[in-house]
C-alpha positions as YAML, in Angstrom:
chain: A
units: angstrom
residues:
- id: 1
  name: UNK
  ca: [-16.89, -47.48, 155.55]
- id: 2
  name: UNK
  ca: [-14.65, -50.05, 157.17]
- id: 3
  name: UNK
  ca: [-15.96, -53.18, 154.87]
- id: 4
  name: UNK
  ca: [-15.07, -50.60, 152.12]
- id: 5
  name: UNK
  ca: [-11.72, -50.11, 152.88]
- id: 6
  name: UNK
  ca: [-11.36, -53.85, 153.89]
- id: 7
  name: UNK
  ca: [-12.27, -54.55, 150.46]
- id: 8
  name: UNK
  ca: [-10.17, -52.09, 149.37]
- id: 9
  name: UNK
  ca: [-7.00, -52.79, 151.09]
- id: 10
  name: UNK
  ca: [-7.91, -57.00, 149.14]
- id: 11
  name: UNK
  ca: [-8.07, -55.68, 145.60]
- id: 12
  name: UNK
  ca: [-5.15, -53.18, 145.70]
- id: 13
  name: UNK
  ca: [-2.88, -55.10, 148.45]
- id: 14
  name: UNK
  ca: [-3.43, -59.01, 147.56]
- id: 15
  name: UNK
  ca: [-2.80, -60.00, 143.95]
- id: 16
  name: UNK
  ca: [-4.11, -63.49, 144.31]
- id: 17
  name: UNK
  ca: [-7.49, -62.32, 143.79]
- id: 18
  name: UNK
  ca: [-9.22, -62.22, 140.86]
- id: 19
  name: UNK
  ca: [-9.93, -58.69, 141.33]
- id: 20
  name: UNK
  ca: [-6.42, -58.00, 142.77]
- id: 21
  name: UNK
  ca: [-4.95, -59.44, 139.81]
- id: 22
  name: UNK
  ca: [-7.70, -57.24, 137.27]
- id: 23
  name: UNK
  ca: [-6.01, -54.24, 139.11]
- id: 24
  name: UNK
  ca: [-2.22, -55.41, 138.84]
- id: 25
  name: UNK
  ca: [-3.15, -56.02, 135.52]
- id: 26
  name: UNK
  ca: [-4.58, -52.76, 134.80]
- id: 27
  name: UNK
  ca: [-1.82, -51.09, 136.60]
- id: 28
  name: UNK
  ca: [0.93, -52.47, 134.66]
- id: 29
  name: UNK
  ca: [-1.01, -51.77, 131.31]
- id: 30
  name: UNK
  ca: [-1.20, -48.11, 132.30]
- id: 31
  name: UNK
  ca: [2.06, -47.93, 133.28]
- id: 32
  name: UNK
  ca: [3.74, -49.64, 130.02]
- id: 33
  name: UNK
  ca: [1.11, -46.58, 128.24]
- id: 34
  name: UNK
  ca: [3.05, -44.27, 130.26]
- id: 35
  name: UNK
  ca: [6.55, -45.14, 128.99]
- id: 36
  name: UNK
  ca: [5.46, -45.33, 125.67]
- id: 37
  name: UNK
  ca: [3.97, -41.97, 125.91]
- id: 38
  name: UNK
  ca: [7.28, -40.62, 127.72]
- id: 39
  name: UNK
  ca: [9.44, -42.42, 124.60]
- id: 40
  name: UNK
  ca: [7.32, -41.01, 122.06]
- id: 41
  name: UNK
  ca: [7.28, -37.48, 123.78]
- id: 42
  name: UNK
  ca: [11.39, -37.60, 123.30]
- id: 43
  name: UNK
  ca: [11.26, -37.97, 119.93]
- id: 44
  name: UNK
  ca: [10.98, -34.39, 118.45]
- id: 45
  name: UNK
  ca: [8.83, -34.90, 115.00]
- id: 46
  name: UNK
  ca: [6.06, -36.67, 117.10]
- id: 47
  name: UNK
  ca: [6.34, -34.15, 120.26]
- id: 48
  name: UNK
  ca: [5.62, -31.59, 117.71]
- id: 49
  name: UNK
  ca: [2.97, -32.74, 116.15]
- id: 50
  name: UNK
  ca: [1.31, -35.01, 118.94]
- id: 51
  name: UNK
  ca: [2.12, -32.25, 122.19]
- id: 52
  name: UNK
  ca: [-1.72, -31.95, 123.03]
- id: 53
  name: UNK
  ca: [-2.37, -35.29, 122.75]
- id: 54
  name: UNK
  ca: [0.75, -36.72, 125.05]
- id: 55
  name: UNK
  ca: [0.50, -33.91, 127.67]
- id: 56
  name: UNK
  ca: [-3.21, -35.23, 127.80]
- id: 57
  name: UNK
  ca: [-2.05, -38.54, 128.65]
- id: 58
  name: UNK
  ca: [0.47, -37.67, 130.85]
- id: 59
  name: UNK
  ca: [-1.41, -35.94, 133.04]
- id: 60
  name: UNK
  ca: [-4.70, -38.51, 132.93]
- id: 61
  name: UNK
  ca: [-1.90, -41.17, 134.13]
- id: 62
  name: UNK
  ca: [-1.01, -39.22, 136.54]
- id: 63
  name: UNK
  ca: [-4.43, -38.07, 138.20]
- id: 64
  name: UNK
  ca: [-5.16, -42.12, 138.08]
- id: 65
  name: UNK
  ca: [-1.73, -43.04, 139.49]
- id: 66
  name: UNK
  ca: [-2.12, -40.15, 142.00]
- id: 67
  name: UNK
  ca: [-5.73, -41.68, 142.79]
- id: 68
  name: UNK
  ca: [-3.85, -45.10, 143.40]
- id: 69
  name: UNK
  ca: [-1.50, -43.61, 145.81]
- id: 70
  name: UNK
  ca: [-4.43, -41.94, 147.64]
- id: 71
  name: UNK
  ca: [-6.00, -44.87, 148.10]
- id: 72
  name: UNK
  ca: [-2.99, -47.22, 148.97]
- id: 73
  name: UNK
  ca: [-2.25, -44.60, 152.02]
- id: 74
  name: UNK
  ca: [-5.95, -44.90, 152.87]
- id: 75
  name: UNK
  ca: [-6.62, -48.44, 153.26]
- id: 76
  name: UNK
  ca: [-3.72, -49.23, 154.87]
- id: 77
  name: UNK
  ca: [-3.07, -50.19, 158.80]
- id: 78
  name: UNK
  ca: [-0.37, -48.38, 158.69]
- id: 79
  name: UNK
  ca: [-0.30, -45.35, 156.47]
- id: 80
  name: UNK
  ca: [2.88, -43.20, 157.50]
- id: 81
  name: UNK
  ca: [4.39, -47.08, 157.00]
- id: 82
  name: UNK
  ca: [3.44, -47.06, 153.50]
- id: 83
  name: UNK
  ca: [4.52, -43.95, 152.89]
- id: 84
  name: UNK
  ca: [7.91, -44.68, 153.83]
- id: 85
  name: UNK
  ca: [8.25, -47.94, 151.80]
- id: 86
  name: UNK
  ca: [10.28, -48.95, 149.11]
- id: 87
  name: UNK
  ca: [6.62, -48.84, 147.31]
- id: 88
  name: UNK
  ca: [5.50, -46.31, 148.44]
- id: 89
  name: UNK
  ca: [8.38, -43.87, 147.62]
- id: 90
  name: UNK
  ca: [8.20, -45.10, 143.94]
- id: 91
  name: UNK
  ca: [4.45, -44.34, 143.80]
- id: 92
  name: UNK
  ca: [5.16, -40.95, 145.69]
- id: 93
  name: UNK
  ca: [8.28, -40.62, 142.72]
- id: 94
  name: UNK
  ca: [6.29, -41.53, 139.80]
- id: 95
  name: UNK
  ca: [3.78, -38.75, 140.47]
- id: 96
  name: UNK
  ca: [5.58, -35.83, 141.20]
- id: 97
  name: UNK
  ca: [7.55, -35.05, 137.97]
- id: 98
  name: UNK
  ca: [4.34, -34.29, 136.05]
- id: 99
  name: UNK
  ca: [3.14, -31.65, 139.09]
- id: 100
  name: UNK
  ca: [6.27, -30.10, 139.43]
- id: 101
  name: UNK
  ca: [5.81, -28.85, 135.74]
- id: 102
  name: UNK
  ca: [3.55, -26.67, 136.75]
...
């Protein structure tokens, strides 16, 4: 369990890997998706016609960025630290707008 999180705490925390940059990478590609998806969802015609669809993605995003912020707290030395952060509060922030629609 400890290698795990060790390995982990490299991918998500250390970008000059090759498999921390694959998730940086991945992150930022989701997150652009997002704010298209949020830009698109403004715009009336295509909320209307598209609602499924974009509340779909929203809330996949969200169950993967939630999943991210699980994780972060998890592997790291410190956790109530990370929670705290700058980071950390912008994870926490970009998360909870989607379950307090519920």
């Amino acid at each position: 369990m400890k290698e795990i999180k060790k390995r982990l705490y490299t991918i998500i925390f250390e970008a000059d890997t090759r498999a921390g940059k694959i998730f940086d990478e991945v992150l930022l590609t989701i997150i652009v998706i997002s704010v298209f998806t949020v830009l698109l969802e403004s715009i009336a015609e295509i909320r209307n016609k598209y609602q499924t669809l974009l509340r779909t993605l929203e809330w996949i995003i969200t169950a993967i960025f939630t999943v991210e912020y699980i994780l972060r707290i998890w592997v790291s030395e410190r956790p109530w630290r990370y929670v705290f952060s700058f980071y950390g509060l912008i994870d926490f922030l970009s998360i909870v707008p989607t379950y307090s629609s519920i």
